[in-house]
XYZ file of C-alpha atoms in Angstrom:
731
model
C -73.589 13.549 -4.826
C -76.721 14.657 -3.029
C -74.659 16.221 -0.259
C -72.500 18.143 -2.775
C -75.623 19.467 -4.554
C -77.092 20.624 -1.204
C -73.830 22.397 -0.340
C -73.791 24.198 -3.684
C -77.429 25.339 -3.327
C -76.699 26.575 0.231
C -73.739 28.649 -0.961
C -75.787 30.195 -3.781
C -78.664 31.123 -1.458
C -76.243 32.499 1.163
C -74.654 34.745 -1.464
C -78.031 36.110 -2.719
C -79.360 36.850 0.741
C -76.243 38.365 2.317
C -74.371 39.725 -0.712
C -71.161 38.304 0.710
C -68.178 36.388 -0.684
C -68.968 32.699 -1.210
C -65.831 31.860 0.795
C -67.775 32.628 3.991
C -70.518 30.205 2.963
C -68.017 27.428 2.380
C -66.451 28.211 5.758
C -69.862 27.846 7.414
C -70.079 24.411 5.894
C -66.629 23.686 7.383
C -64.988 22.735 4.118
C -63.314 26.029 3.160
C -60.013 25.059 4.692
C -60.086 21.743 2.894
C -60.760 23.478 -0.433
C -57.936 25.974 0.173
C -55.549 23.185 1.041
C -56.574 21.299 -2.076
C -56.031 24.359 -4.232
C -52.640 24.980 -2.611
C -51.626 21.350 -3.142
C -52.744 21.525 -6.751
C -50.711 24.694 -7.333
C -47.610 23.183 -5.713
C -47.874 20.079 -7.882
C -48.291 22.237 -10.991
C -45.258 24.399 -10.109
C -43.154 21.287 -9.406
C -44.165 19.718 -12.706
C -43.352 22.858 -14.677
C -40.008 23.215 -12.867
C -39.176 19.578 -13.609
C -40.012 20.010 -17.297
C -37.909 23.189 -17.557
C -34.970 21.538 -15.761
C -35.236 18.441 -17.927
C -35.364 20.467 -21.110
C -32.426 22.577 -19.971
C -30.382 19.453 -19.176
C -31.204 18.015 -22.585
C -30.383 21.269 -24.303
C -27.019 21.685 -22.570
C -25.788 18.120 -22.049
C -27.680 15.639 -24.150
C -28.525 17.468 -27.334
C -27.251 16.056 -30.589
C -26.903 17.480 -34.059
C -25.679 14.872 -36.562
C -23.792 15.955 -39.657
C -23.925 13.439 -42.517
C -21.444 13.679 -45.406
C -21.851 11.347 -48.400
C -20.017 10.911 -51.701
C -21.637 10.304 -55.056
C -21.524 7.053 -57.045
C -18.808 8.228 -59.446
C -16.596 10.625 -57.495
C -14.559 10.820 -54.313
C -15.178 13.633 -51.791
C -12.669 15.642 -49.771
C -13.768 16.527 -46.219
C -12.114 18.698 -43.545
C -13.467 18.272 -40.002
C -13.575 21.101 -37.387
C -10.261 19.917 -35.847
C -8.508 20.162 -39.273
C -8.522 16.378 -39.746
C -8.686 15.595 -43.468
C -10.797 12.725 -44.875
C -11.114 11.402 -48.424
C -14.401 9.520 -48.996
C -14.485 6.881 -51.725
C -17.468 6.469 -54.052
C -20.759 5.468 -52.399
C -19.468 6.163 -48.893
C -20.957 8.093 -45.978
C -19.540 9.664 -42.837
C -21.408 11.175 -39.898
C -20.527 12.881 -36.591
C -22.227 14.841 -33.809
C -21.561 18.538 -34.463
C -22.238 19.549 -30.843
C -19.999 16.891 -29.271
C -17.160 16.719 -31.817
C -14.011 18.368 -30.540
C -15.616 19.070 -27.143
C -16.678 15.720 -25.642
C -15.157 13.410 -28.222
C -13.881 13.040 -31.790
C -16.028 10.096 -32.888
C -17.127 9.520 -36.493
C -19.239 6.731 -37.994
C -18.288 5.298 -41.397
C -20.154 3.242 -43.977
C -18.010 2.555 -47.040
C -14.346 3.416 -47.608
C -12.360 6.436 -46.461
C -8.775 7.630 -46.074
C -8.000 9.531 -42.860
C -5.271 12.073 -42.127
C -5.877 12.967 -38.481
C -4.486 15.680 -36.230
C -3.189 14.212 -32.986
C -4.838 15.226 -29.675
C -3.810 13.011 -26.777
C -6.635 14.052 -24.447
C -9.346 13.712 -27.099
C -8.470 10.729 -29.361
C -9.976 10.268 -32.810
C -12.212 7.187 -33.189
C -13.841 5.602 -36.247
C -16.941 3.518 -35.486
C -18.339 0.911 -37.880
C -20.961 -1.826 -37.656
C -18.382 -4.533 -36.829
C -15.354 -2.733 -35.361
C -13.871 0.438 -33.884
C -10.575 2.162 -34.646
C -8.765 4.508 -32.245
C -6.133 6.697 -33.812
C -2.658 6.595 -32.292
C -0.918 7.971 -35.390
C -1.851 10.075 -38.398
C -2.722 8.412 -41.750
C -4.779 5.262 -42.384
C -7.622 3.791 -44.442
C -10.859 2.104 -43.305
C -13.308 0.023 -45.382
C -16.611 -0.868 -43.703
C -19.664 -2.811 -44.894
C -22.138 -5.309 -43.477
C -19.788 -8.282 -43.956
C -16.360 -6.923 -43.077
C -14.412 -3.971 -41.652
C -10.750 -3.519 -42.581
C -8.019 -1.023 -41.722
C -4.715 -0.261 -43.459
C -2.088 2.022 -41.909
C 0.063 4.228 -44.147
C 1.883 6.061 -41.339
C 1.797 6.076 -37.547
C -0.346 3.472 -35.783
C -3.963 2.688 -34.849
C -5.772 0.545 -32.280
C -8.094 -1.870 -34.103
C -10.685 -3.740 -31.995
C -14.064 -5.490 -32.299
C -17.216 -5.256 -30.176
C -15.781 -7.770 -27.670
C -12.742 -5.476 -27.199
C -10.361 -7.923 -28.864
C -7.728 -5.601 -30.197
C -4.563 -5.261 -32.257
C -2.086 -2.421 -32.728
C -1.426 -1.766 -36.423
C 1.683 0.080 -37.578
C 2.901 1.348 -40.942
C 2.165 -1.073 -43.805
C -0.030 -3.428 -41.719
C -3.514 -4.566 -42.733
C -6.250 -6.157 -40.609
C -9.931 -7.002 -40.965
C -12.839 -8.245 -38.825
C -15.531 -10.374 -40.469
C -19.216 -10.685 -39.658
C -18.541 -13.318 -36.983
C -16.125 -11.009 -35.137
C -13.016 -12.943 -36.224
C -9.867 -10.865 -36.732
C -7.023 -11.465 -39.178
C -3.809 -9.438 -39.371
C -1.323 -9.135 -42.226
C 2.032 -7.457 -41.735
C 2.194 -6.242 -45.356
C -0.701 -4.593 -47.179
C -1.395 -4.594 -50.909
C 0.641 -2.052 -52.901
C -2.568 -0.818 -54.532
C -4.513 -0.314 -51.329
C -4.553 3.462 -51.767
C -4.728 3.445 -55.577
C -8.407 4.506 -55.566
C -7.324 7.802 -54.089
C -4.161 8.456 -56.119
C -5.445 6.837 -59.353
C -2.045 5.156 -59.743
C -2.002 1.328 -59.950
C 1.263 -0.590 -59.801
C 1.564 -4.217 -61.011
C 4.708 -6.278 -61.320
C 4.457 -9.502 -63.376
C 0.729 -9.703 -62.712
C -1.676 -11.564 -65.048
C -3.504 -9.296 -67.462
C -6.832 -10.841 -66.378
C -6.263 -9.708 -62.803
C -5.408 -6.177 -63.863
C -8.482 -5.896 -66.058
C -10.709 -7.183 -63.269
C -9.468 -4.524 -60.864
C -9.904 -1.752 -63.376
C -13.419 -2.991 -64.213
C -14.338 -2.695 -60.547
C -13.109 0.848 -60.537
C -14.567 1.896 -63.860
C -17.246 -0.676 -64.683
C -18.939 1.412 -67.354
C -15.802 1.584 -69.444
C -14.446 -1.954 -69.190
C -14.080 -2.561 -72.917
C -12.398 0.764 -73.503
C -10.113 0.146 -70.555
C -9.147 -3.227 -71.966
C -8.051 -1.632 -75.240
C -6.200 1.115 -73.374
C -4.553 -1.431 -71.096
C -3.317 -3.511 -74.038
C -1.827 -0.335 -75.523
C -0.246 0.598 -72.204
C 1.256 -2.863 -71.757
C 2.789 -2.735 -75.229
C 4.166 0.743 -74.621
C 5.361 -0.185 -71.126
C 7.190 -3.226 -72.470
C 9.146 -1.055 -74.833
C 9.564 1.768 -72.309
C 10.747 -0.515 -69.513
C 13.719 -1.586 -71.618
C 14.365 1.978 -72.870
C 14.135 3.688 -69.422
C 17.642 4.386 -68.065
C 18.815 2.387 -65.093
C 20.260 3.937 -61.954
C 22.738 2.495 -59.483
C 23.410 4.389 -56.249
C 25.329 3.527 -53.068
C 25.624 6.739 -51.063
C 25.945 7.309 -47.306
C 25.165 10.646 -45.601
C 25.266 12.439 -48.904
C 23.718 15.882 -49.521
C 20.671 15.752 -51.749
C 22.380 18.014 -54.320
C 25.114 15.445 -54.914
C 22.549 12.650 -55.225
C 20.674 14.598 -57.909
C 23.946 15.342 -59.728
C 24.821 11.650 -59.787
C 21.399 10.729 -61.216
C 21.867 13.410 -63.900
C 25.298 11.947 -64.798
C 23.917 8.428 -65.197
C 20.636 9.208 -66.988
C 21.050 12.608 -68.623
C 17.874 14.041 -67.026
C 17.787 17.633 -65.768
C 16.426 18.616 -62.341
C 14.760 22.030 -62.074
C 14.219 23.532 -58.598
C 14.790 26.598 -56.430
C 18.079 26.729 -54.580
C 16.272 27.162 -51.224
C 14.476 23.824 -51.720
C 17.422 21.717 -50.597
C 18.862 24.199 -48.117
C 17.360 22.609 -44.986
C 17.328 18.968 -46.165
C 19.585 16.644 -44.174
C 22.082 14.275 -45.841
C 20.529 10.918 -46.812
C 21.422 7.256 -47.249
C 20.314 5.565 -50.493
C 21.223 2.228 -52.081
C 19.783 1.234 -55.478
C 21.119 -1.374 -57.895
C 20.210 -1.223 -61.595
C 16.678 0.111 -61.101
C 14.624 2.177 -63.595
C 14.695 5.946 -63.154
C 11.033 6.110 -62.131
C 11.618 3.591 -59.335
C 14.706 5.487 -58.187
C 12.806 8.783 -57.969
C 9.981 7.162 -56.009
C 12.425 5.729 -53.447
C 14.403 8.987 -53.212
C 11.506 11.364 -52.532
C 9.105 9.186 -50.543
C 10.515 10.383 -47.190
C 11.465 13.916 -48.213
C 9.140 16.976 -48.114
C 9.548 17.297 -51.888
C 7.191 16.582 -54.787
C 8.390 15.887 -58.361
C 6.880 16.038 -61.841
C 8.643 14.293 -64.742
C 8.261 15.651 -68.257
C 10.563 13.895 -70.701
C 14.169 14.683 -69.824
C 13.141 17.307 -67.255
C 12.171 16.666 -63.625
C 10.618 19.581 -61.751
C 10.946 19.617 -57.965
C 8.754 21.633 -55.603
C 8.342 21.852 -51.878
C 5.658 19.848 -50.137
C 3.461 22.512 -48.552
C 2.261 20.451 -45.589
C 2.428 22.513 -42.393
C 2.283 21.691 -38.699
C 1.241 23.927 -35.804
C 2.872 24.270 -32.381
C 0.501 25.900 -29.903
C -0.094 26.223 -26.164
C -0.251 28.546 -23.173
C 2.675 30.330 -21.519
C 2.297 30.733 -17.749
C 4.264 31.531 -14.635
C 5.452 28.267 -13.075
C 4.948 29.371 -9.480
C 1.483 30.960 -9.844
C 0.055 29.729 -13.211
C -0.459 33.387 -14.144
C -0.695 33.801 -17.942
C 2.198 35.760 -19.486
C 1.200 38.301 -22.114
C 3.509 39.180 -24.994
C 6.013 36.356 -24.480
C 8.333 35.772 -27.452
C 8.286 32.406 -29.274
C 11.009 31.888 -31.891
C 12.168 28.959 -34.032
C 15.910 29.299 -34.584
C 15.842 26.819 -37.474
C 13.220 28.477 -39.714
C 13.695 32.007 -38.270
C 9.949 32.334 -37.672
C 8.297 33.537 -34.472
C 5.213 34.888 -32.760
C 4.015 36.277 -29.411
C 1.457 35.177 -26.829
C -1.882 37.001 -26.643
C -3.725 38.502 -23.651
C -4.522 35.001 -22.312
C -0.990 33.646 -22.799
C -1.987 31.601 -25.885
C 0.371 31.238 -28.857
C 0.244 29.484 -32.218
C 3.240 29.006 -34.525
C 2.840 27.456 -38.006
C 5.923 25.703 -39.448
C 6.741 23.393 -42.321
C 6.375 19.698 -41.548
C 9.322 17.326 -41.592
C 11.902 19.831 -40.373
C 13.838 20.070 -37.143
C 12.539 22.684 -34.726
C 14.643 24.583 -32.155
C 12.094 26.526 -30.105
C 13.139 29.408 -27.845
C 10.553 31.042 -25.559
C 11.470 34.109 -23.508
C 9.805 36.741 -21.343
C 11.307 39.711 -19.511
C 12.129 38.769 -15.925
C 11.918 35.001 -16.577
C 14.334 32.228 -17.518
C 14.209 31.221 -21.160
C 12.598 27.963 -22.253
C 14.162 25.758 -24.929
C 12.680 22.731 -26.666
C 13.835 20.882 -29.799
C 11.939 18.528 -32.097
C 13.416 16.201 -34.718
C 11.590 16.117 -38.055
C 8.279 17.171 -36.541
C 5.407 15.689 -38.573
C 2.251 16.485 -36.578
C 0.586 19.290 -34.664
C 1.905 19.645 -31.142
C 0.355 21.094 -27.978
C 3.107 22.566 -25.819
C 2.205 23.970 -22.370
C 5.066 26.195 -21.155
C 5.823 27.130 -17.537
C 8.548 29.763 -17.032
C 10.623 30.339 -13.891
C 10.903 33.941 -12.744
C 14.175 35.474 -11.549
C 14.674 38.664 -9.627
C 17.762 40.106 -11.283
C 18.674 40.487 -14.929
C 22.207 40.152 -16.166
C 23.895 43.284 -17.417
C 23.216 43.869 -21.097
C 25.006 46.333 -23.381
C 23.155 47.260 -26.556
C 24.945 48.935 -29.449
C 23.591 49.702 -32.871
C 23.401 52.136 -35.723
C 20.585 53.813 -37.578
C 19.399 51.961 -40.644
C 16.332 52.198 -42.812
C 14.089 49.693 -41.063
C 10.720 48.475 -42.353
C 9.465 48.514 -38.746
C 9.345 52.301 -38.905
C 6.526 52.024 -41.394
C 4.409 49.532 -39.446
C 1.361 50.437 -37.374
C 2.730 48.489 -34.421
C 4.932 51.447 -33.513
C 1.908 52.993 -31.802
C 1.458 49.955 -29.526
C 3.272 49.720 -26.194
C 2.978 47.031 -23.537
C 3.899 47.710 -19.893
C 4.252 45.068 -17.203
C 3.814 45.435 -13.446
C 7.550 45.616 -12.684
C 8.114 48.556 -15.026
C 5.150 50.456 -13.517
C 6.378 49.996 -9.958
C 9.928 51.042 -10.843
C 8.902 54.376 -12.381
C 9.552 57.254 -9.887
C 6.395 59.251 -9.149
C 5.084 61.822 -6.682
C 4.553 60.571 -3.064
C 6.338 57.306 -3.940
C 3.193 55.409 -5.043
C 3.252 53.519 -8.349
C 0.790 54.926 -10.858
C -0.100 53.607 -14.328
C -1.031 56.944 -15.898
C 2.124 58.672 -14.665
C 4.185 55.829 -16.129
C 2.468 56.349 -19.493
C 3.306 60.047 -19.278
C 6.984 59.166 -19.721
C 6.399 57.650 -23.196
C 7.076 59.565 -26.441
C 4.070 61.469 -27.783
C 2.412 61.759 -24.338
C 2.161 64.986 -22.339
C 1.273 65.227 -18.660
C -0.368 68.641 -18.836
C -0.249 69.955 -15.265
C 2.861 68.683 -13.490
C 2.201 66.070 -10.798
C -1.346 65.236 -11.947
C -2.543 62.037 -13.648
C -3.741 63.781 -16.766
C -2.694 62.490 -20.171
C -2.650 64.287 -23.494
C -1.631 62.072 -26.407
C -0.347 63.625 -29.630
C -2.158 66.921 -29.120
C -5.531 65.482 -28.080
C -7.599 66.509 -25.074
C -7.705 64.602 -21.818
C -11.192 63.236 -22.571
C -10.108 61.878 -25.985
C -8.526 58.860 -24.295
C -10.318 55.560 -23.663
C -9.526 53.777 -20.390
C -10.523 50.119 -20.000
C -10.230 47.223 -17.554
C -10.233 43.797 -19.256
C -11.565 45.479 -22.395
C -14.457 47.243 -20.565
C -14.718 51.073 -20.381
C -14.093 53.079 -17.203
C -15.446 56.644 -17.089
C -13.758 58.131 -14.009
C -10.038 57.482 -13.702
C -8.795 60.098 -11.220
C -8.562 60.512 -7.435
C -7.825 63.746 -5.564
C -8.552 65.831 -8.633
C -6.011 63.947 -10.731
C -3.255 63.540 -8.165
C -3.707 59.765 -8.378
C -5.314 57.498 -10.977
C -8.064 54.996 -10.151
C -5.911 51.990 -11.094
C -4.274 50.118 -8.224
C -0.851 48.983 -9.422
C -0.934 45.993 -7.027
C -3.825 44.473 -9.011
C -2.355 45.069 -12.480
C -0.697 42.363 -14.564
C -0.228 44.126 -17.858
C -1.127 47.379 -19.654
C -1.649 47.779 -23.399
C -1.287 51.335 -24.683
C -2.323 52.309 -28.224
C -1.520 55.829 -29.377
C -2.269 55.112 -33.051
C -3.842 52.460 -35.285
C -6.296 51.194 -32.654
C -7.628 47.640 -33.193
C -11.225 47.525 -34.410
C -12.438 45.870 -31.198
C -11.961 49.155 -29.302
C -14.105 51.286 -31.614
C -13.172 54.764 -32.758
C -11.123 57.033 -30.462
C -9.350 60.336 -31.108
C -6.146 60.047 -29.080
C -5.365 56.766 -27.361
C -6.595 53.540 -25.791
C -5.393 52.186 -22.431
C -6.440 48.557 -21.783
C -5.522 47.208 -18.333
C -5.362 43.483 -17.579
C -5.645 42.506 -13.914
C -3.900 39.578 -12.250
C -5.574 36.164 -12.364
C -4.309 35.090 -8.947
C -1.805 32.457 -7.841
C -3.030 28.867 -8.387
C -0.226 27.268 -6.370
C 0.007 29.070 -3.021
C -1.294 32.039 -1.037
C 0.415 35.439 -1.115
C -0.361 38.813 0.383
C 1.101 42.273 0.699
C 0.309 45.543 2.447
C 1.576 49.047 1.739
C 1.287 52.305 3.646
C 2.175 55.409 1.652
C 2.159 59.115 2.348
C -1.466 59.530 1.284
C -3.012 56.030 1.112
C -2.667 52.388 2.119
C -3.325 49.207 0.146
C -3.859 45.494 0.750
C -3.435 42.679 -1.806
C -4.339 38.995 -1.353
C -4.174 36.138 -3.866
C -4.181 32.363 -3.836
C -5.914 29.166 -4.909
C -9.491 28.275 -4.008
C -8.931 24.905 -5.703
C -5.260 24.191 -6.310
C -4.275 24.305 -9.991
C -7.937 24.953 -10.885
C -9.416 28.075 -9.298
C -7.672 31.204 -8.050
C -8.573 34.676 -6.822
C -6.957 38.075 -6.546
C -8.198 40.833 -4.228
C -6.781 44.356 -3.964
C -8.071 47.205 -1.766
C -6.768 50.767 -1.518
C -7.986 53.650 0.644
C -6.711 57.111 1.326
C -6.156 58.356 4.828
C -6.103 62.060 3.918
C -9.276 62.548 5.960
C -7.697 60.903 8.994
C -4.665 63.186 8.645
C -6.648 66.379 8.093
C -9.326 65.794 10.786
C -7.098 66.697 13.808
C -5.792 69.792 12.017
C -9.305 71.038 11.252
C -10.441 70.260 14.810
C -7.543 72.271 16.292
C -8.293 75.183 13.952
C -11.993 75.210 14.883
C -11.118 75.029 18.574
C -9.129 78.246 18.270
C -12.152 80.142 16.892
C -14.270 82.199 19.253
C -17.992 81.808 19.543
C -19.679 83.556 16.651
C -16.690 83.124 14.331
C -16.803 80.898 11.225
C -15.548 77.310 11.486
C -14.409 75.011 8.664
C -16.125 71.783 7.554
C -13.864 69.687 5.266
C -13.311 66.009 4.485
C -12.016 63.981 1.503
C -11.441 60.235 1.005
C -11.179 57.800 -1.903
C -11.477 54.014 -2.069
C -11.022 51.520 -4.882
C -11.296 47.735 -4.921
C -10.377 45.062 -7.496
C -11.475 41.434 -7.355
C -10.976 38.690 -9.939
C -11.895 34.996 -9.928
C -10.228 32.671 -12.437
C -11.114 29.016 -13.161
C -9.281 26.584 -15.427
C -11.797 24.047 -16.828
C -9.155 22.185 -18.847
C -6.130 22.889 -21.035
C -8.356 24.476 -23.697
C -11.012 26.313 -21.668
C -10.888 29.039 -18.999
C -13.546 31.155 -17.291
C -13.194 34.327 -15.244
C -15.255 36.957 -13.424
C -14.307 40.218 -11.769
C -15.462 43.354 -9.988
C -14.132 46.905 -9.774
C -15.423 49.546 -7.366
C -14.078 53.078 -7.054
C -15.530 55.905 -4.956
C -14.554 59.482 -4.051
C -16.182 61.544 -1.303
C -15.719 65.280 -0.753
C -17.411 67.438 1.891
C -16.784 71.130 2.429
C -18.330 74.306 3.797
C -18.563 76.435 6.895
C -20.635 76.798 10.055
C -21.085 79.413 12.767
C -22.766 79.371 16.175
C -23.980 82.549 17.899
C -25.877 83.567 21.034
C -29.418 82.502 21.910
C -29.178 79.253 19.958
C -28.414 80.906 16.619
C -26.755 78.647 14.076
C -25.591 79.143 10.488
C -24.507 76.243 8.253
C -23.663 76.136 4.546
C -22.148 72.813 3.364
C -21.902 70.733 0.193
C -21.250 67.016 -0.395
C -19.984 65.456 -3.629
C -19.705 61.719 -4.241
C -18.622 60.111 -7.534
C -17.212 56.819 -8.789
C -17.475 53.649 -10.921
C -18.814 50.155 -10.422
C -17.888 47.497 -12.988
C -18.755 43.791 -13.091
C -17.477 41.526 -15.849
C -17.309 37.847 -16.749
C -15.801 35.971 -19.646
C -14.874 32.637 -21.181
C -11.942 31.786 -23.425
C -11.557 28.624 -25.503
C -9.006 27.125 -27.885
C -11.070 25.863 -30.842
C -8.029 24.383 -32.591
C -4.298 24.937 -32.831
C -4.757 28.126 -34.849
C -8.026 29.615 -33.562
C -8.529 31.159 -30.108
C -11.790 32.783 -28.974
C -12.930 34.917 -26.045
C -16.458 35.945 -25.032
C -16.871 38.775 -22.511
C -19.906 40.413 -20.880
C -19.689 43.498 -18.650
C -21.777 46.109 -16.895
C -20.351 49.538 -16.044
C -22.086 52.115 -13.850
C -20.839 55.655 -13.222
C -22.633 58.180 -11.012
C -21.936 61.532 -9.400
C -24.144 63.136 -6.731
C -23.917 66.742 -5.491
C -25.928 67.773 -2.390
C -26.134 71.222 -0.792
C -27.393 72.086 2.708
C -28.164 75.640 3.870
C -29.439 76.440 7.391
C -29.708 79.769 9.262
C -31.599 80.852 12.373
C -32.684 79.438 15.700
C -34.623 76.333 16.549
C -37.824 78.366 16.743
C -37.249 80.589 13.725
C -34.976 79.318 10.901
C -34.511 79.206 7.151
C -33.473 75.860 5.591
C -32.791 74.781 1.994
C -31.530 71.540 0.445
C -30.535 70.824 -3.169
C -29.416 67.695 -4.983
C -28.045 66.935 -8.465
C -27.230 63.482 -9.832
C -25.638 62.238 -13.063
C -25.154 58.631 -14.164
C -23.960 56.441 -17.048
C -24.964 52.779 -17.452
C -23.145 50.682 -20.014
C -23.933 47.010 -20.823
C -21.729 45.224 -23.357
C -21.248 41.716 -24.781
C -18.237 41.051 -27.007
C -16.670 38.108 -28.808
C -13.041 38.243 -29.979
C -11.264 35.647 -32.099
C -7.530 35.256 -32.650
C -6.772 33.316 -35.843
C -3.174 32.590 -36.875
C -3.031 30.593 -40.150
C 0.735 30.934 -40.316
C 3.588 32.896 -38.821
C 3.122 35.784 -41.257
C -0.587 36.348 -40.493
C -1.746 37.271 -36.954
């Protein structure tokens, strides 16, 4: 301590006497370096600690964060719950359910139950549904089941499908329809092949007893409605008396029918009992013939047996029985891709020949088709230039994920189309203004200089005028050329012409699909006066490498694509450059060589370049990410120069450079079978620079002048689009 105090006093005196920085005083003591090293070490430790805290917080925020949702029912009422994956749950009184909102549907589909609940679960093979209790766990292999959980016992009853029922020691049992099992507090498991007929009565409020003691019935009803036990007893006695008389008065039905249409079965019941069935004629149109055998059973029992496996609900009112269709729907969804390259196919047709309902795939190849449950499905999927895909399902009862890979073929069979004019409702739809062009159609359209061009292909459509012949201008329904919006992957492009409009800026080798709207633009594009052109570039082949090169009359192009990680990550790269400057340079040189000294010579050069790059990554069957880059540039130089005697020189030239740079990235995700989302961020930069150079005189005496003008547009955008298809009629 004494030494430190002496050092401090020395530094203070040194500063007063010499008016210098105290660092020099510390250096004279020979400890400045040590202090600097200590300070540096302290700063490094501080930076490392802060970095560690930020990284830890980020990891927690992204990977380990939880947000529990707790749903509870009251003491006197059940509660209906629909989870994010469309699974439906009915909570009994005094029951609670919880799940992690951030993990559910993404990492897992786990729920925790305390009490009683009935589950109707959507099937997802890759992300199974699990119910966790204090004593046991249940993994869903089917669709509909019931779980009761408390501190002493956990039980499960399966109504349809099957579940995997297991305790903490992983002792398990597979339960199928009608089976019941429970695990007690000691972990012991017991399985019954037949459950109680009133297992689900708390949910339906319908209790069925056959020759049961009145005491037992009253006890059950008291448990359900304890506050009204006395009243229930009186009501029950009245019901029993009425039921005794009704049971003998209710007409009996005897049926022994094999593969009989449902209409004939209903007619036979009407003949025997005198009841009248009321229903729409279309209700029984798609119902298959049935087998039913009943011997001298009451009408109510006969109806319950008849309709338990049919998608039909009934209401009995005296001598009238009203039938209505069960409105339960199922969803078939998936992605449609090229089998050889895994490239998504846009606008593919999906059609069910049985129900006559259909849909189309979106810009990412995703489709969703909602159909009635319990019916046969004959699915036909087609796309121009590809073999059709057919798949049939028998009495489909659950949502289905159907990935589709189509085989391409090079030649289409000859097709003859004949028809006549009729008054069609399609004429009055807004979709008439929407046209979709694929790569093959663009490359087959004859154009100037033999190079495929998107804009010149669009010029051939009705309502579109080319303006000046041979140029890539486009005037839609009387609008100006600048009333059109041009986009790549939904992001605006401000300069779309090369060589003054002789070529467009879009390389056909990099294009997968083009959407053209000349009326009724979707809201996601904003307001435009004439048209919208949205270009989708190729994702790249995920199976194998491909490449192509082309040399035209005015330009050459190179295209490469292939997998970076097979079946996971792919790329597509396309480069195009003109060689007009290489062709014109010898001609200009020969012309200038023919000029005498003192005569004017020509300075001229023009070239354009554009590049497309896209990276595509498939995270899983539901998630995809992509990133891309577009660069286009035009360069023009022109003027004249002249050289005279005695070192005299005259030069008057101008240089013009213009073009676009665009970078974009996006992520698409299938939230459920009916909801598809896409998030996209992009940056677009356009600039044009004009420079002039004037020089006249000799090296000793000259006049020089330079000028420059620059214009630019910077556009940053973030968008989120969602595609929701509740049924086939709403898209």
